[in-house]
């Protein structure tokens, strides 16, 4: 048994659990708001806490270039620097390096060379550097540097990505860590069942604190993606947390929880907010729509967020249309609260042994797009 993670209830493949980190416990399943550059855009850490957020993401790639991990370490680490004293997971930068395909210069067994998105200068990331950046940042969970390819590439490329990701994970496993820092490996293999199995077996043999299912949600269709998650999750140890990287729409989150995923992150709730849309139980509401102009009721009667308890749809629409900062902030708070509440409800349903029925009801309600 792992003393890092404990499954407290299971219903079908779905599980509820508790993850222990150096900055507190996280109850899973958990949605992790993304604070790429050391901030969840437009949201104060105290507000995040009040919304029910338990753990936030930071990104090694962006923080390495601006302001730099040594600067952050001198200022007391990422928790002190950002004012968030709860658990932090840092991504290794693999996704950023490989999703910005036109900045890639060279990939070999040693690492990857690319042009920085900040000033175009050639930079090199290695497993050793990714581990060092995260050690300096002092995050609670550090991710291994991996090779994440877009969907639809040739199998040979995918096979090579799996091989290198395992090779890199092996080199990262025993590198220095921040006090109490956990390290998660990232499985790859795209939609290829054989490669996924191969990747999982190689990484599980190295015995990490947790495992991510990476290289999905990168442009493939939803159904084969969910089939791949369903096949990938049982390949990972039952007593370790499973993290699906990059899913944050309400339906998708429910579907990956149903397949045994414990943790997930996505910029969608905050990015959607900044385009003027609200996630609700009536589906996604685009507040630019004229029908909201005179609506005196809140976004969602049942929501306890600042936007819903204090303001009308008509006012939020006005703010969005006038591109007022307050409008984008209020929608960000609401969308994050919606995701935290949704996942808490899923957790409670798992604990009650009622997840199957809850999931059907929830999906039916969410599919009403207006
Ligand atoms: Zn709300």
Short mmCIF file of C-alpha atoms and ligand atoms in Angstrom, two decimals:
data_model
loop_
_atom_site.label_atom_id
_atom_site.label_comp_id
_atom_site.label_asym_id
_atom_site.label_seq_id
_atom_site.Cartn_x
_atom_site.Cartn_y
_atom_site.Cartn_z
CA UNK A 1 0.00 0.00 0.00
CA UNK A 2 1.08 3.52 -0.77
CA UNK A 3 1.02 5.94 2.19
CA UNK A 4 0.59 8.79 -0.30
CA UNK A 5 -2.82 7.83 -1.60
CA UNK A 6 -5.74 5.96 -0.11
CA UNK A 7 -8.88 4.92 -1.96
CA UNK A 8 -11.79 5.49 0.43
CA UNK A 9 -14.71 4.43 -1.79
CA UNK A 10 -15.20 2.90 -5.22
CA UNK A 11 -18.25 2.55 -7.44
CA UNK A 12 -17.62 0.65 -10.66
CA UNK A 13 -14.31 1.98 -11.96
CA UNK A 14 -14.89 5.39 -10.30
CA UNK A 15 -13.04 6.04 -7.04
CA UNK A 16 -12.91 8.53 -4.21
CA UNK A 17 -9.71 8.91 -2.25
CA UNK A 18 -7.33 11.07 -0.26
CA UNK A 19 -3.94 12.21 -1.57
CA UNK A 20 -1.41 13.36 1.03
CA UNK A 21 1.02 16.11 0.09
CA UNK A 22 3.52 18.26 1.98
CA UNK A 23 1.00 21.15 1.94
CA UNK A 24 -2.09 19.22 2.94
CA UNK A 25 -4.52 16.55 1.88
CA UNK A 26 -6.43 16.53 -1.39
CA UNK A 27 -9.74 14.71 -1.63
CA UNK A 28 -10.18 13.04 -4.98
CA UNK A 29 -11.56 13.07 -7.59
CA UNK A 30 -10.25 16.61 -7.85
CA UNK A 31 -10.34 19.35 -10.45
CA UNK A 32 -7.10 21.37 -10.46
CA UNK A 33 -7.33 25.00 -11.65
CA UNK A 34 -4.44 25.97 -13.88
CA UNK A 35 -2.10 28.76 -12.81
CA UNK A 36 0.42 28.43 -15.64
CA UNK A 37 2.44 31.54 -14.87
CA UNK A 38 1.98 31.44 -11.11
CA UNK A 39 -1.59 32.74 -11.13
CA UNK A 40 -4.98 31.32 -11.95
CA UNK A 41 -5.85 34.18 -14.28
CA UNK A 42 -7.69 37.02 -12.53
CA UNK A 43 -8.31 35.04 -9.31
CA UNK A 44 -6.77 35.73 -5.89
CA UNK A 45 -5.54 32.66 -3.96
CA UNK A 46 -7.94 33.44 -1.11
CA UNK A 47 -10.81 33.46 -3.57
CA UNK A 48 -9.59 30.14 -4.98
CA UNK A 49 -9.67 28.60 -1.53
CA UNK A 50 -13.18 29.94 -0.90
CA UNK A 51 -14.37 28.43 -4.22
CA UNK A 52 -13.33 24.99 -2.99
CA UNK A 53 -10.09 24.62 -4.96
CA UNK A 54 -7.77 22.16 -3.19
CA UNK A 55 -4.69 22.12 -5.41
CA UNK A 56 -3.46 24.34 -8.24
CA UNK A 57 -1.13 23.83 -11.18
CA UNK A 58 1.99 25.74 -12.07
CA UNK A 59 4.14 25.27 -15.13
CA UNK A 60 7.87 24.61 -15.16
CA UNK A 61 8.31 25.86 -18.74
CA UNK A 62 6.80 29.28 -18.21
CA UNK A 63 8.17 29.82 -14.69
CA UNK A 64 11.65 28.78 -15.85
CA UNK A 65 11.73 31.55 -18.44
CA UNK A 66 9.82 34.18 -16.44
CA UNK A 67 10.82 34.93 -13.68
CA UNK A 68 13.13 31.89 -13.31
CA UNK A 69 13.16 29.13 -10.71
CA UNK A 70 16.20 30.50 -8.90
CA UNK A 71 14.49 33.85 -8.35
CA UNK A 72 11.38 32.06 -7.06
CA UNK A 73 13.53 29.86 -4.79
CA UNK A 74 15.26 32.95 -3.37
CA UNK A 75 11.85 34.42 -2.62
CA UNK A 76 10.85 31.34 -0.63
CA UNK A 77 9.52 28.99 -3.33
CA UNK A 78 6.36 28.94 -5.40
CA UNK A 79 3.97 28.79 -2.42
CA UNK A 80 5.39 31.92 -0.80
CA UNK A 81 5.87 33.67 -4.15
CA UNK A 82 2.25 33.18 -5.26
CA UNK A 83 0.51 33.41 -1.87
CA UNK A 84 -1.09 29.96 -2.24
CA UNK A 85 -0.18 27.78 0.74
CA UNK A 86 -2.08 24.68 -0.40
CA UNK A 87 -0.80 21.85 -2.58
CA UNK A 88 0.75 22.73 -5.95
CA UNK A 89 1.41 20.41 -8.87
CA UNK A 90 3.91 21.58 -11.47
CA UNK A 91 3.89 20.35 -15.03
CA UNK A 92 7.30 19.58 -16.45
CA UNK A 93 7.02 21.67 -19.59
CA UNK A 94 6.83 18.65 -21.90
CA UNK A 95 3.37 19.59 -23.11
CA UNK A 96 4.42 23.18 -23.87
CA UNK A 97 7.58 22.15 -25.72
CA UNK A 98 5.79 19.61 -27.89
CA UNK A 99 2.52 21.48 -28.44
CA UNK A 100 4.41 24.44 -29.89
CA UNK A 101 5.54 22.26 -32.80
CA UNK A 102 7.01 25.03 -34.93
CA UNK A 103 9.44 25.95 -32.14
CA UNK A 104 10.98 22.44 -31.99
CA UNK A 105 14.60 22.26 -33.17
CA UNK A 106 15.96 18.89 -32.14
CA UNK A 107 14.89 15.85 -30.17
CA UNK A 108 17.31 13.15 -29.03
CA UNK A 109 17.75 10.76 -26.13
CA UNK A 110 19.43 13.48 -24.09
CA UNK A 111 16.60 16.01 -24.28
CA UNK A 112 14.81 18.45 -26.55
CA UNK A 113 15.97 21.72 -28.08
CA UNK A 114 13.44 24.39 -29.05
CA UNK A 115 12.97 28.11 -29.43
CA UNK A 116 11.61 29.84 -26.34
CA UNK A 117 8.16 31.37 -26.86
CA UNK A 118 9.37 34.44 -24.99
CA UNK A 119 12.25 35.62 -27.16
CA UNK A 120 12.89 32.93 -29.78
CA UNK A 121 16.28 31.99 -28.34
CA UNK A 122 17.30 28.31 -28.58
CA UNK A 123 16.80 26.49 -25.29
CA UNK A 124 17.23 22.89 -24.20
CA UNK A 125 15.09 20.92 -21.76
CA UNK A 126 16.40 17.69 -20.33
CA UNK A 127 14.84 15.39 -17.73
CA UNK A 128 17.50 16.63 -15.32
CA UNK A 129 16.60 20.28 -15.90
CA UNK A 130 12.85 19.62 -15.59
CA UNK A 131 13.45 17.91 -12.24
CA UNK A 132 15.76 20.70 -11.06
CA UNK A 133 13.30 23.48 -11.97
CA UNK A 134 10.53 21.75 -10.03
CA UNK A 135 12.82 21.06 -7.08
CA UNK A 136 13.70 24.76 -6.94
CA UNK A 137 10.03 25.79 -7.27
CA UNK A 138 9.23 23.52 -4.33
CA UNK A 139 5.97 22.15 -5.72
CA UNK A 140 4.24 19.28 -3.91
CA UNK A 141 3.95 17.15 -7.03
CA UNK A 142 6.57 17.23 -9.79
CA UNK A 143 5.84 15.74 -13.20
CA UNK A 144 8.42 13.91 -15.30
CA UNK A 145 9.44 15.46 -18.61
CA UNK A 146 7.61 13.51 -21.30
CA UNK A 147 7.08 13.58 -25.05
CA UNK A 148 3.50 14.49 -25.88
CA UNK A 149 2.62 14.19 -29.58
CA UNK A 150 -0.43 15.55 -31.40
CA UNK A 151 -3.07 13.03 -32.49
CA UNK A 152 -2.82 11.31 -35.86
CA UNK A 153 0.96 11.00 -36.23
CA UNK A 154 2.76 7.88 -37.53
CA UNK A 155 3.07 4.90 -35.18
CA UNK A 156 6.86 4.91 -35.41
CA UNK A 157 6.95 8.42 -33.94
CA UNK A 158 4.59 7.39 -31.14
CA UNK A 159 6.73 4.35 -30.41
CA UNK A 160 9.85 6.50 -30.17
CA UNK A 161 8.00 8.95 -27.87
CA UNK A 162 7.05 6.08 -25.54
CA UNK A 163 10.62 4.77 -25.49
CA UNK A 164 12.15 8.18 -24.72
CA UNK A 165 9.49 9.06 -22.15
CA UNK A 166 10.37 5.86 -20.23
CA UNK A 167 14.10 6.48 -20.61
CA UNK A 168 13.68 10.03 -19.27
CA UNK A 169 11.43 8.87 -16.39
CA UNK A 170 14.12 6.43 -15.30
CA UNK A 171 16.69 9.24 -15.23
CA UNK A 172 14.37 11.53 -13.27
CA UNK A 173 13.19 9.10 -10.65
CA UNK A 174 16.03 9.47 -8.17
CA UNK A 175 17.06 13.08 -8.81
CA UNK A 176 16.90 15.52 -5.85
CA UNK A 177 13.43 16.63 -4.80
CA UNK A 178 12.00 19.47 -2.73
CA UNK A 179 11.11 18.38 0.86
CA UNK A 180 8.16 15.99 0.67
CA UNK A 181 7.83 16.42 -3.09
CA UNK A 182 6.03 13.59 -4.90
CA UNK A 183 6.98 12.61 -8.42
CA UNK A 184 4.54 11.39 -11.05
CA UNK A 185 5.40 9.68 -14.33
CA UNK A 186 3.40 10.29 -17.50
CA UNK A 187 2.26 7.40 -19.67
CA UNK A 188 2.13 7.94 -23.42
CA UNK A 189 1.06 5.93 -26.47
CA UNK A 190 -1.78 7.98 -27.99
CA UNK A 191 -4.73 5.79 -28.99
CA UNK A 192 -2.54 2.72 -29.55
CA UNK A 193 -3.50 0.10 -26.95
CA UNK A 194 -0.27 -1.87 -27.30
CA UNK A 195 1.96 1.18 -26.87
CA UNK A 196 -0.11 2.39 -23.90
CA UNK A 197 0.36 -0.97 -22.21
CA UNK A 198 4.06 -0.91 -22.97
CA UNK A 199 4.39 2.63 -21.57
CA UNK A 200 2.42 1.81 -18.41
CA UNK A 201 4.41 -1.37 -17.71
CA UNK A 202 7.77 0.37 -18.11
CA UNK A 203 6.79 3.26 -15.82
CA UNK A 204 4.98 1.19 -13.19
CA UNK A 205 8.12 -0.95 -12.87
CA UNK A 206 9.98 2.23 -11.84
CA UNK A 207 7.53 2.76 -8.92
CA UNK A 208 6.44 6.41 -8.99
CA UNK A 209 4.17 8.14 -6.45
CA UNK A 210 1.46 8.60 -9.07
CA UNK A 211 0.82 8.23 -12.78
CA UNK A 212 -0.60 10.49 -15.43
CA UNK A 213 -2.37 9.46 -18.59
CA UNK A 214 -0.76 11.87 -21.03
CA UNK A 215 -0.90 12.35 -24.78
CA UNK A 216 -4.69 12.30 -24.95
CA UNK A 217 -7.10 15.19 -25.41
CA UNK A 218 -4.67 16.40 -28.10
CA UNK A 219 -7.05 16.61 -31.05
CA UNK A 220 -8.50 13.09 -31.33
CA UNK A 221 -12.26 12.33 -31.28
CA UNK A 222 -13.91 12.08 -27.87
CA UNK A 223 -15.11 8.45 -28.14
CA UNK A 224 -11.76 6.78 -28.99
CA UNK A 225 -10.13 9.06 -26.39
CA UNK A 226 -12.48 7.80 -23.66
CA UNK A 227 -11.94 4.21 -24.83
CA UNK A 228 -8.19 4.77 -24.47
CA UNK A 229 -8.66 6.10 -20.91
CA UNK A 230 -10.83 3.12 -20.06
CA UNK A 231 -8.07 0.79 -21.25
CA UNK A 232 -5.22 2.82 -19.74
CA UNK A 233 -6.50 3.34 -16.17
CA UNK A 234 -6.50 -0.33 -15.07
CA UNK A 235 -2.89 -0.67 -16.27
CA UNK A 236 -1.89 1.69 -13.46
CA UNK A 237 -1.56 0.56 -9.81
CA UNK A 238 -4.86 0.79 -7.91
CA UNK A 239 -3.13 2.32 -4.89
CA UNK A 240 -1.63 5.30 -6.75
CA UNK A 241 -3.38 8.46 -7.95
CA UNK A 242 -4.22 8.64 -11.65
CA UNK A 243 -4.08 12.00 -13.36
CA UNK A 244 -5.65 12.75 -16.74
CA UNK A 245 -3.85 15.71 -18.26
CA UNK A 246 -5.90 18.38 -19.98
CA UNK A 247 -9.63 17.79 -19.60
CA UNK A 248 -11.90 20.38 -18.02
CA UNK A 249 -15.28 20.43 -19.72
CA UNK A 250 -18.01 19.19 -17.36
CA UNK A 251 -19.05 16.18 -19.48
CA UNK A 252 -15.45 15.11 -20.08
CA UNK A 253 -14.60 15.31 -16.40
CA UNK A 254 -17.57 13.10 -15.47
CA UNK A 255 -16.58 10.58 -18.14
CA UNK A 256 -12.96 10.27 -17.00
CA UNK A 257 -14.01 9.94 -13.35
CA UNK A 258 -16.26 7.07 -14.48
CA UNK A 259 -13.16 5.43 -15.97
CA UNK A 260 -11.07 5.54 -12.81
CA UNK A 261 -9.29 8.91 -13.06
CA UNK A 262 -8.67 10.82 -9.80
CA UNK A 263 -7.17 14.14 -10.90
CA UNK A 264 -7.54 16.43 -13.91
CA UNK A 265 -6.75 19.97 -14.98
CA UNK A 266 -7.70 22.30 -17.78
CA UNK A 267 -7.71 26.00 -18.61
CA UNK A 268 -11.22 25.63 -20.06
CA UNK A 269 -13.24 27.01 -17.11
CA UNK A 270 -11.18 30.20 -16.89
CA UNK A 271 -10.59 30.57 -20.62
CA UNK A 272 -14.31 30.11 -21.30
CA UNK A 273 -15.03 32.77 -18.71
CA UNK A 274 -12.79 35.23 -20.47
CA UNK A 275 -14.77 34.74 -23.69
CA UNK A 276 -17.99 35.58 -21.84
CA UNK A 277 -19.41 32.09 -21.28
CA UNK A 278 -20.64 30.48 -18.08
CA UNK A 279 -20.69 26.77 -17.27
CA UNK A 280 -24.06 25.90 -15.74
CA UNK A 281 -26.37 22.96 -15.18
CA UNK A 282 -28.38 24.33 -18.13
CA UNK A 283 -25.35 23.86 -20.36
CA UNK A 284 -22.95 26.58 -21.42
CA UNK A 285 -24.43 30.09 -21.45
CA UNK A 286 -22.96 32.68 -23.78
CA UNK A 287 -23.72 35.93 -22.00
CA UNK A 288 -23.32 37.92 -25.20
CA UNK A 289 -26.66 36.46 -26.25
CA UNK A 290 -29.35 39.18 -26.30
CA UNK A 291 -31.82 37.03 -24.37
CA UNK A 292 -29.91 37.75 -21.15
CA UNK A 293 -30.24 41.55 -21.49
CA UNK A 294 -33.20 41.87 -19.14
CA UNK A 295 -32.81 38.75 -17.00
CA UNK A 296 -32.95 39.68 -13.32
CA UNK A 297 -32.09 36.22 -11.97
CA UNK A 298 -28.61 34.91 -11.15
CA UNK A 299 -26.58 32.68 -13.48
CA UNK A 300 -27.41 29.67 -11.31
CA UNK A 301 -29.83 29.79 -8.34
CA UNK A 302 -28.01 26.98 -6.54
CA UNK A 303 -24.46 28.36 -6.91
CA UNK A 304 -22.77 30.03 -3.94
CA UNK A 305 -20.15 31.99 -5.92
CA UNK A 306 -19.88 35.81 -5.77
CA UNK A 307 -21.33 36.17 -9.29
CA UNK A 308 -24.45 34.16 -8.45
CA UNK A 309 -25.10 35.42 -4.93
CA UNK A 310 -24.79 39.13 -5.75
CA UNK A 311 -25.43 39.86 -9.41
CA UNK A 312 -28.02 39.32 -12.15
CA UNK A 313 -27.50 37.76 -15.55
CA UNK A 314 -28.41 41.13 -17.06
CA UNK A 315 -25.59 42.87 -15.18
CA UNK A 316 -23.04 40.14 -16.01
CA UNK A 317 -24.03 40.40 -19.68
CA UNK A 318 -23.57 44.16 -19.54
CA UNK A 319 -20.09 43.77 -18.03
CA UNK A 320 -19.09 41.16 -20.63
CA UNK A 321 -20.36 43.26 -23.52
CA UNK A 322 -18.50 46.32 -22.26
CA UNK A 323 -15.37 44.20 -21.73
CA UNK A 324 -15.25 45.22 -18.11
CA UNK A 325 -12.61 43.37 -16.08
CA UNK A 326 -15.12 42.65 -13.32
CA UNK A 327 -17.28 40.64 -15.73
CA UNK A 328 -14.42 38.33 -16.70
CA UNK A 329 -13.39 37.98 -13.08
CA UNK A 330 -16.90 37.10 -11.90
CA UNK A 331 -17.33 34.54 -14.68
CA UNK A 332 -13.95 33.01 -13.82
CA UNK A 333 -15.01 32.69 -10.17
CA UNK A 334 -18.31 31.14 -11.19
CA UNK A 335 -16.83 28.64 -13.65
CA UNK A 336 -14.20 27.48 -11.15
CA UNK A 337 -16.86 27.12 -8.47
CA UNK A 338 -19.03 25.16 -10.89
CA UNK A 339 -16.21 22.69 -11.60
CA UNK A 340 -15.30 22.31 -7.91
CA UNK A 341 -18.97 21.72 -7.01
CA UNK A 342 -19.44 19.28 -9.89
CA UNK A 343 -16.47 17.17 -8.84
CA UNK A 344 -17.47 17.32 -5.15
CA UNK A 345 -20.92 16.04 -6.16
CA UNK A 346 -19.30 13.21 -8.14
CA UNK A 347 -17.20 12.32 -5.10
CA UNK A 348 -20.28 12.23 -2.86
CA UNK A 349 -22.11 10.04 -5.37
CA UNK A 350 -19.18 7.60 -5.38
CA UNK A 351 -19.20 7.56 -1.57
CA UNK A 352 -22.95 6.84 -1.57
CA UNK A 353 -22.51 4.08 -4.14
CA UNK A 354 -24.82 6.01 -6.46
CA UNK A 355 -22.34 7.25 -9.07
CA UNK A 356 -23.89 5.48 -12.05
CA UNK A 357 -27.28 7.12 -11.63
CA UNK A 358 -25.74 10.49 -10.71
CA UNK A 359 -23.62 10.40 -13.86
CA UNK A 360 -26.60 9.70 -16.14
CA UNK A 361 -28.63 12.51 -14.57
CA UNK A 362 -25.71 14.94 -14.69
CA UNK A 363 -24.89 14.22 -18.35
CA UNK A 364 -28.54 14.55 -19.36
CA UNK A 365 -28.79 17.96 -17.68
CA UNK A 366 -25.50 19.24 -19.11
CA UNK A 367 -26.34 18.23 -22.67
CA UNK A 368 -29.07 20.85 -22.85
CA UNK A 369 -27.12 23.42 -24.85
CA UNK A 370 -28.90 26.80 -25.09
ZN1 LIG B 1 -21.90 30.96 -9.58
#
